[in-house]
Short mmCIF file of C-alpha atoms in Angstrom, two decimals:
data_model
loop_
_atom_site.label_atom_id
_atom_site.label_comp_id
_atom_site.label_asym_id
_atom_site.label_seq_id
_atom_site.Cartn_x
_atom_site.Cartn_y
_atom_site.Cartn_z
CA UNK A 67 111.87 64.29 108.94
CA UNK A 68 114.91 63.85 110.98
CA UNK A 69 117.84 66.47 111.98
CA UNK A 70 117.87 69.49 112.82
CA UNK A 71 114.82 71.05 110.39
CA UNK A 72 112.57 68.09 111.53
CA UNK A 73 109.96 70.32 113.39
CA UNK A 74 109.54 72.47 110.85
CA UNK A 75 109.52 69.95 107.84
CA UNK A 76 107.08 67.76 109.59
CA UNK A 77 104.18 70.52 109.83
CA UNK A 78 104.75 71.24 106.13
CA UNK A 79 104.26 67.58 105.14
CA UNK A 80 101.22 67.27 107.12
CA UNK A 81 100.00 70.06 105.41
CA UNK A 82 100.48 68.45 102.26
CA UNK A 83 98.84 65.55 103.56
CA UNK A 84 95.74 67.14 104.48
CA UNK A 85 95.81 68.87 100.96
CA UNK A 86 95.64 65.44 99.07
CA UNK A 87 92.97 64.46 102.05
CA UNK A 88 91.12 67.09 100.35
CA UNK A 89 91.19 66.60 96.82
CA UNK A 90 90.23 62.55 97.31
CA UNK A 91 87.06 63.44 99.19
CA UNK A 92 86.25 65.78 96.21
CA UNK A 93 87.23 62.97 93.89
CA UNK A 94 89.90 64.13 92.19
CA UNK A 95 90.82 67.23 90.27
CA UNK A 96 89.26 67.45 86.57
CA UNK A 97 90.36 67.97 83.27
CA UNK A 98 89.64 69.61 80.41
CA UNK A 99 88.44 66.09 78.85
CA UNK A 100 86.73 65.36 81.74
CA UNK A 101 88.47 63.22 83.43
CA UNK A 102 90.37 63.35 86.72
CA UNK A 103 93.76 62.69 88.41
CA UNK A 104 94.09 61.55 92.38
CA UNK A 105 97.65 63.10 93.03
CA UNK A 106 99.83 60.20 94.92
CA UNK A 107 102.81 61.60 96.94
CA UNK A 108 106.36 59.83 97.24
CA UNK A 109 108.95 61.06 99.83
CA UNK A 110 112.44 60.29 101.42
CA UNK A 111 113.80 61.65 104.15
CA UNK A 112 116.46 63.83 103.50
CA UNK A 113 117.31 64.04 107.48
CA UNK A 114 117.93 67.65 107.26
CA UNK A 115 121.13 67.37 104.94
CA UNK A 116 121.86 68.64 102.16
CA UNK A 117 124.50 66.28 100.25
CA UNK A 118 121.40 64.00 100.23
CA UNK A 119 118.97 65.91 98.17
CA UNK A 120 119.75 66.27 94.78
CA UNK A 121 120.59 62.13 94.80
CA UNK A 122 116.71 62.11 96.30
CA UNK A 123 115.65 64.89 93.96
CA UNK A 124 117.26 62.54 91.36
CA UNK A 125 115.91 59.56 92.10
CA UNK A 126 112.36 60.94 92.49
CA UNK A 127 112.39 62.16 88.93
CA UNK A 128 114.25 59.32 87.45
CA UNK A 129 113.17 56.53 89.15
CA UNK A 130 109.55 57.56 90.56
CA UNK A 131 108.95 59.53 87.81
CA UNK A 132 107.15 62.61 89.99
CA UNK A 133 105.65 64.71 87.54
CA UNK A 134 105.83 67.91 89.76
CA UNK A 135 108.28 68.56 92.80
CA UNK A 136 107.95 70.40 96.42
CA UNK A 137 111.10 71.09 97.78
CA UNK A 138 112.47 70.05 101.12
CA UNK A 139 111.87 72.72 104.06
CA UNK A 140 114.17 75.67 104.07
CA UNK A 141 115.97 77.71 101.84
CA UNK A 142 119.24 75.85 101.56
CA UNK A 143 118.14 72.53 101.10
CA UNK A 144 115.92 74.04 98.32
CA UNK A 145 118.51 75.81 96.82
CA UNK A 146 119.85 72.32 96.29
CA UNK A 147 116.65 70.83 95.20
CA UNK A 148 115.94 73.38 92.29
CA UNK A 149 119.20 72.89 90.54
CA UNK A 150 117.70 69.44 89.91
CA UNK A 151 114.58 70.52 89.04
CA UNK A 152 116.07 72.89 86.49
CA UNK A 153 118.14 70.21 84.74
CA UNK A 154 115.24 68.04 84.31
CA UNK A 155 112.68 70.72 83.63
CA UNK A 156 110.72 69.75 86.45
CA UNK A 157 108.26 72.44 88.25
CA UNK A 158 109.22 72.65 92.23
CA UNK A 159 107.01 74.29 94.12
CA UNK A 160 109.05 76.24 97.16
CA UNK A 161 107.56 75.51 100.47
CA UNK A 162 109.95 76.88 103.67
CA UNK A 163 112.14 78.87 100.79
CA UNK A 164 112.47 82.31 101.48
CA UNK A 165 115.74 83.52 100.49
CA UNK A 166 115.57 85.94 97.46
CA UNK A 167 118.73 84.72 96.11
CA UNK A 168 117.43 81.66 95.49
CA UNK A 169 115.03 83.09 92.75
CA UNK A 170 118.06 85.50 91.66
CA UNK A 171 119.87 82.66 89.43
CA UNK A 172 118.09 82.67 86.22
CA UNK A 173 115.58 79.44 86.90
CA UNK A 174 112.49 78.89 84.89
CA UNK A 175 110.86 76.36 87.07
CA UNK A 176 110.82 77.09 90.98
CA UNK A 177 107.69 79.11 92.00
CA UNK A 178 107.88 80.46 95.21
CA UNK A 179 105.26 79.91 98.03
CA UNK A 180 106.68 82.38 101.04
CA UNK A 181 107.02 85.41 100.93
CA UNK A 182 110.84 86.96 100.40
CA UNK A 183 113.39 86.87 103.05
CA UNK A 184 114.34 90.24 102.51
CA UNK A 185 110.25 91.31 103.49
CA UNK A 186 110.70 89.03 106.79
CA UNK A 187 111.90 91.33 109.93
CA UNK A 188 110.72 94.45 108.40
CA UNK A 189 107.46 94.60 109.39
CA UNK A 190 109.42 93.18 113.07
CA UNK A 191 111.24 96.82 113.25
CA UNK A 192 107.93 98.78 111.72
CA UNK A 193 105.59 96.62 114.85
CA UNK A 194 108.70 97.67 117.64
CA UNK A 195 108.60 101.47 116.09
CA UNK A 196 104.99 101.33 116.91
CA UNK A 197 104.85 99.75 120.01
CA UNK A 198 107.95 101.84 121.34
CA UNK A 199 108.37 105.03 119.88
CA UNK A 200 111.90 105.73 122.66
CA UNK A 201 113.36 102.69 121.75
CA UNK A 202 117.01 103.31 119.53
CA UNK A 203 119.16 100.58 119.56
CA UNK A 204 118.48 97.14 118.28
CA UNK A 205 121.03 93.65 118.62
CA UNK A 206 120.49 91.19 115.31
CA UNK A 207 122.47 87.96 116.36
CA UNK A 208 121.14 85.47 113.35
CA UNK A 209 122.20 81.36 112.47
CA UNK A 210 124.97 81.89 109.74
CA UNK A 211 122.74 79.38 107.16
CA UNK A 212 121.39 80.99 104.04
CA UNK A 213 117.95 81.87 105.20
CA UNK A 214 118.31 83.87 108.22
CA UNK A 215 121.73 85.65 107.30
CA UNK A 216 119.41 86.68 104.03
CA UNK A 217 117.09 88.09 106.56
CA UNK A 218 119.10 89.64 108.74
CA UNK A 219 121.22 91.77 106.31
CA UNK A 220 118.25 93.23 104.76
CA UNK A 221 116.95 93.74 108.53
CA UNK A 222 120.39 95.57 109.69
CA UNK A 223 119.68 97.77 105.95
CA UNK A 224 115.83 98.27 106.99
CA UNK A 225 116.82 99.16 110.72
CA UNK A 226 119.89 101.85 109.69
CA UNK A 227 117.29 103.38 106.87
CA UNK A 228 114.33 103.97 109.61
CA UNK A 229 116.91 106.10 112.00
CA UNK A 230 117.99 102.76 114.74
CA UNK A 231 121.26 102.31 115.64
CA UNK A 232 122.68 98.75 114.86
CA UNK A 233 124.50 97.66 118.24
CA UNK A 234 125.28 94.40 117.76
CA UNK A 235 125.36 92.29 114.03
CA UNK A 236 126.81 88.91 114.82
CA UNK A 237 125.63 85.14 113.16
CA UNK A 238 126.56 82.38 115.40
CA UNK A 239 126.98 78.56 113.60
CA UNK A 240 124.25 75.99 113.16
CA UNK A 241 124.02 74.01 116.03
CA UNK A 242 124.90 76.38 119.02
CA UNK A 243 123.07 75.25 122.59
CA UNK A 244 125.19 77.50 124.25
CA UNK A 245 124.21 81.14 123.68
CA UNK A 246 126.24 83.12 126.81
CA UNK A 247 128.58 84.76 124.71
CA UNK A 248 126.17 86.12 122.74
CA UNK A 249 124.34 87.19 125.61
CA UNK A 250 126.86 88.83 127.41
CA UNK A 251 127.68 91.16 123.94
CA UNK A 252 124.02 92.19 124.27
CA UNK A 253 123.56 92.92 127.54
CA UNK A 254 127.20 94.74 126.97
CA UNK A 255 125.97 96.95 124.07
CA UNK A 256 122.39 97.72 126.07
CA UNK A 257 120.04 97.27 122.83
CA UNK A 258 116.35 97.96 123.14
CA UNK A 259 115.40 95.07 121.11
CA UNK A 260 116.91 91.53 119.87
CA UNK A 261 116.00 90.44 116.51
CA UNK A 262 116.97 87.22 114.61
CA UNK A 263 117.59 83.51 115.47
CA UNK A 264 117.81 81.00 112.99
CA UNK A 265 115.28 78.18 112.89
CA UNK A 266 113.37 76.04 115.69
CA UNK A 267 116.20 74.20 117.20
CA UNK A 268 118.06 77.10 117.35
CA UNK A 269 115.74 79.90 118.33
CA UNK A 270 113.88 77.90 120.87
CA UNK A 271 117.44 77.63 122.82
CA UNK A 272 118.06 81.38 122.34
CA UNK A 273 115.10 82.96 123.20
CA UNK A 274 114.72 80.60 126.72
CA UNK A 275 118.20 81.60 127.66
CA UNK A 276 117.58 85.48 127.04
CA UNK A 277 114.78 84.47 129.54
CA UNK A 278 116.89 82.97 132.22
CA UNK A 279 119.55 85.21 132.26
CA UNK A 280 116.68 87.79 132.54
CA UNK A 281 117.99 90.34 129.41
CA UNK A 282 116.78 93.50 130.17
CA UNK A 283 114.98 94.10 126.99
CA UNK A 284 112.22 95.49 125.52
CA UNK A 285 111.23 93.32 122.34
CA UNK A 286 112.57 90.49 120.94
CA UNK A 287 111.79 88.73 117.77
CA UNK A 288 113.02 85.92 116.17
CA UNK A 289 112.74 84.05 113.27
CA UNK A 290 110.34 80.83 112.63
CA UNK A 291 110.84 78.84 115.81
CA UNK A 292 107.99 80.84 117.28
CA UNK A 293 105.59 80.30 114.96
CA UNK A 294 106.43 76.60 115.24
CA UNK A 295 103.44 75.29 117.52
CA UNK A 296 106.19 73.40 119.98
CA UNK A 297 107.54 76.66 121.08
CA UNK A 298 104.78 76.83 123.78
CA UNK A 299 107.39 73.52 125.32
CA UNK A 300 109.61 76.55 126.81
CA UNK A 301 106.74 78.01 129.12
CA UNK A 302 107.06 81.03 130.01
CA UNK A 303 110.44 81.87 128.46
CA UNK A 304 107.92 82.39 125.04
CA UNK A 305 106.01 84.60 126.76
CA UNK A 306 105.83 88.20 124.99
CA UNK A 307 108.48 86.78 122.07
CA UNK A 308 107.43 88.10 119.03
CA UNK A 309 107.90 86.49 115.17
CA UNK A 310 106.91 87.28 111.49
CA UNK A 311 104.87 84.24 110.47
CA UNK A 312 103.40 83.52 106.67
CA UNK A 313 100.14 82.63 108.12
CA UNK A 314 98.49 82.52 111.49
CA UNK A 315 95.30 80.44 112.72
CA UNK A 316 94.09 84.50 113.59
CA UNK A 317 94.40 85.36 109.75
CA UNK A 318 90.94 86.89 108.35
CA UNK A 319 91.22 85.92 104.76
CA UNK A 320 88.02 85.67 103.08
CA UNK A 321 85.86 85.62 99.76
CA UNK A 322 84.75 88.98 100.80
CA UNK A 323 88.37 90.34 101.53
CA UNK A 324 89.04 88.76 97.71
CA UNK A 325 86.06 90.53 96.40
CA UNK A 326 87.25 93.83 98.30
CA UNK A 327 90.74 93.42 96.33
CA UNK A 328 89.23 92.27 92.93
CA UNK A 329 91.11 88.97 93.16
CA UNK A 330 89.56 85.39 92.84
CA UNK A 331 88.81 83.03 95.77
CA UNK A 332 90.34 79.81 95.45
CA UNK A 333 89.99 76.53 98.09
CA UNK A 334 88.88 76.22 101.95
CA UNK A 335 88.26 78.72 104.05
CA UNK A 336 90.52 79.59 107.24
CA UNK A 337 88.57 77.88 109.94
CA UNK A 338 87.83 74.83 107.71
CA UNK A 339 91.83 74.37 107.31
CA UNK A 340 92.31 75.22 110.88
CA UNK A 341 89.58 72.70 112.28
CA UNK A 342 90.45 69.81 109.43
CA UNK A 343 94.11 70.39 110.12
CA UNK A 344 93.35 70.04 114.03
CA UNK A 345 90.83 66.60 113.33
CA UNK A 346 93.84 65.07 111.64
CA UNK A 347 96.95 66.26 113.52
CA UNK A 348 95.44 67.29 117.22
CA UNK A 349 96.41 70.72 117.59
CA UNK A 350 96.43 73.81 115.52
CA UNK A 351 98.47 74.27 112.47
CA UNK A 352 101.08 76.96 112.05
CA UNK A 353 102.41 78.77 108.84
CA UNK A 354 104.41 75.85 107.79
CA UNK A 355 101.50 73.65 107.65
CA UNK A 356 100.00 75.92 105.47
CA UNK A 357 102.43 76.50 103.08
CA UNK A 358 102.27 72.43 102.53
CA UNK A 359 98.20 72.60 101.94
CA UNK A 360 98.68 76.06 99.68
CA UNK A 361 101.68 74.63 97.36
CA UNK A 362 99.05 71.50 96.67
CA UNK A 363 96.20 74.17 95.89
CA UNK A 364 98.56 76.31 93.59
CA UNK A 365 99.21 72.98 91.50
CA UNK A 366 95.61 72.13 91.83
CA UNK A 367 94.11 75.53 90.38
CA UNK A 368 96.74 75.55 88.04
CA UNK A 369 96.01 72.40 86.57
CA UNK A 370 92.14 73.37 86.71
CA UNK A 371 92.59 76.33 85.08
CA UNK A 372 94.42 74.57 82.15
CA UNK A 373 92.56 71.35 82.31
CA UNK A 374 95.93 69.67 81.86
CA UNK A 375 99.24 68.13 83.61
CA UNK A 376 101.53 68.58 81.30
CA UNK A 377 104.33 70.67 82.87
CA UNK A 378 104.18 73.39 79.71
CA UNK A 379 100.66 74.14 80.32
CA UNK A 380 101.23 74.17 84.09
CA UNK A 381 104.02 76.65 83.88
CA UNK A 382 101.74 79.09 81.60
CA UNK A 383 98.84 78.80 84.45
CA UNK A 384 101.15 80.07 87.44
CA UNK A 385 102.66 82.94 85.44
CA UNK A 386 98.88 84.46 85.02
CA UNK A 387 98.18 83.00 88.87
CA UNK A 388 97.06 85.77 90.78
CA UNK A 389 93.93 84.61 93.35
CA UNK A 390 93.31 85.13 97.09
CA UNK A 391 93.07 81.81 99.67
CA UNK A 392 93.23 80.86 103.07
CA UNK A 393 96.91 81.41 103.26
CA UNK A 394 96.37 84.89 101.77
CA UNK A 395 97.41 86.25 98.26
CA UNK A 396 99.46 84.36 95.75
CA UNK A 397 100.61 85.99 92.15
CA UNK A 398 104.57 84.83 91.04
CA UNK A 399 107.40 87.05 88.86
CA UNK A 400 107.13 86.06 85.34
CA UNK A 401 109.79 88.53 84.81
CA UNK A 402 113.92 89.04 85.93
CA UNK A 403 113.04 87.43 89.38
CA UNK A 404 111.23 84.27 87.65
CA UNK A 405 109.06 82.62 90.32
CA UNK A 406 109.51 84.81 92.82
CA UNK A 407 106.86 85.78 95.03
CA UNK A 408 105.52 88.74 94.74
CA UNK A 409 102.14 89.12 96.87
CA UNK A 410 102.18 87.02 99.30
CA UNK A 411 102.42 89.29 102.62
CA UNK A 412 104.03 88.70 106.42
CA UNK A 413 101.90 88.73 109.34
CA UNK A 414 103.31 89.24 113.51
CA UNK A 415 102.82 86.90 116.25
CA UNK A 416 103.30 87.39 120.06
CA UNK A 417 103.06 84.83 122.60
CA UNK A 418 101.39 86.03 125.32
CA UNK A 419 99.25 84.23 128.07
CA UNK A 420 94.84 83.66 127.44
CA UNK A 421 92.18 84.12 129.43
CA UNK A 422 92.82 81.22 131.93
CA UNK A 423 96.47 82.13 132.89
CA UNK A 424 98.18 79.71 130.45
#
């Protein structure tokens, strides 16, 4: 809730809040014996670093005695989380946790809410093939963290296999403000299209200094800081930016789109998250809100569709999980990749100005 992942972190708690709203105005979630539980949450700050979590992790298991985990936003300070959560055979749910190679290490209790890293700026290159059919060169300049160099290397792969030439591949560290350099090597190598950035703090800086120094580019695309609601703070240097989100106010999942796919329907419906979300908060939520309130209603079904809380039972409900929501489609890997996740899908944002001129 403070450092440099605070923006981010604070959406997904809300989320969670809201989520726990939820199941105490439905009184509870029931058992198979009939009775209920009203989840309680406990949290710490882990101010966005990650030689505190697995002391916190620690604590919250030993000394709290949590009975189920979500892990801290992004992928690192998750990676540090579930290492915890393994030793004490505690189920984490993943919120904010995208890097594949965090579900590559053999764990048997870390289910995975986002979809994949290496599935984020894919669908960016597919959207700029469509919208551009001339455009050849592309500039990934990404935060050297786990998350977004994950991204980006499977972005540079994706970008080489559909025919683009890779001008520029360069991370800068966590905690740049000052992105001329990198700038100059773009507008040096000429690309038709930046992709990249890192998280808010980060890509908030980067994409309003492309915008002063007036970049002649085509597309750019960056990763979560535009689908963080505060990005609209940089006026008009968001304008046109595009982003891969998990989930998007604009999303059209329904109980007929889960009836179209055979799948379950499971929780609230898209405008009644958007406009309880808004009651509570003020504004619209984003994707990281979301993934809070959907890693509460993955443990909820789960423990409705066993009727129990004992971690075992919980475990055996999310490896059959496979059900449509708000947030889209959920189903996890019960096999090599254990907890990965599997269906979830991407969607594309673009700031761009409404009807009024704002």
């Amino acid at each position: 809730l403070t450092g440099k992942l605070n923006a981010e972190a604070k959406e997904q708690l809300q989320g969670v809040q809201l989520w726990m709203d939820d199941v105490e105005k439905a009184g509870g979630i029931k058992l198979k014996d009939g009775t209920t539980v009203k989840p309680e949450i406990k949290f710490y700050d882990d101010e966005s670093d990650s030689k505190r979590i697995q002391s916190l992790f620690t604590k919250l298991i030993t000394e709290d005695k949590a009975d189920f985990l979500i892990s801290p936003y992004s992928s690192g300070l998750t990676a540090a989380a579930a290492v915890v959560a393994e030793q004490y055979g505690k189920v984490l749910f993943a919120i904010g946790a995208a890097s594949d190679s965090t579900f590559e290490q053999g764990y048997k209790n870390i289910y995975q809410i986002y979809t994949p890293s290496s599935r984020y700026l894919t669908g960016a290159i597919d959207l700029l093939k469509q919208a551009d059919p001339t455009a050849k060169k592309i500039a990934i300049v990404y935060e050297k963290e786990k998350f977004s160099t994950d991204v980006a290397t499977y972005a540079k792969t994706y970008a080489a296999d559909q025919g683009y030439e890779l001008v520029l591949f360069e991370g800068y560290e966590t905690g740049t403000v000052d992105f001329g350099p990198f700038i100059s090597k773009i507008e040096a190598t000429q690309p038709d299209a930046i992709m990249g950035g890192g998280h808010f703090a980060d890509g908030s800086t980067f994409a309003k200094q492309v915008y002063e120094k007036k970049v002649p580019v085509k597309f750019v695309s960056f990763l979560v800081a535009p689908a963080v609601p505060e990005f609209a703070d940089i006026g008009d240097s968001a304008l046109y930016v595009t982003a891969p989100s998990q989930w998007e106010p604009l999303c059209n999942y329904s109980k007929e789109n889960a009836q179209t796919a055979g799948l379950p329907w499971y929780g609230i419906s898209v405008a009644d998250f958007v406009s309880e979300y808004k009651g509570k908060f003020g504004y619209e939520p984003g994707y990281h809100a979301s993934g809070g309130y959907v890693a509460g209603l993955v443990l909820q079904k789960a423990i409705e569709d066993t009727g129990s809380i004992e971690s075992a039972q919980v475990k055996t409900a999310l490896e059959k999980m496979d059900f449509m929501s708000f947030y889209g489609r959920i189903k996890f890997d019960s096999g090599q990749a254990y907890g990965k996740q599997m269906s979830h899908e991407m969607v594309y944002l673009q700031w761009q100005k409404d009807a009024t001129g704002k």
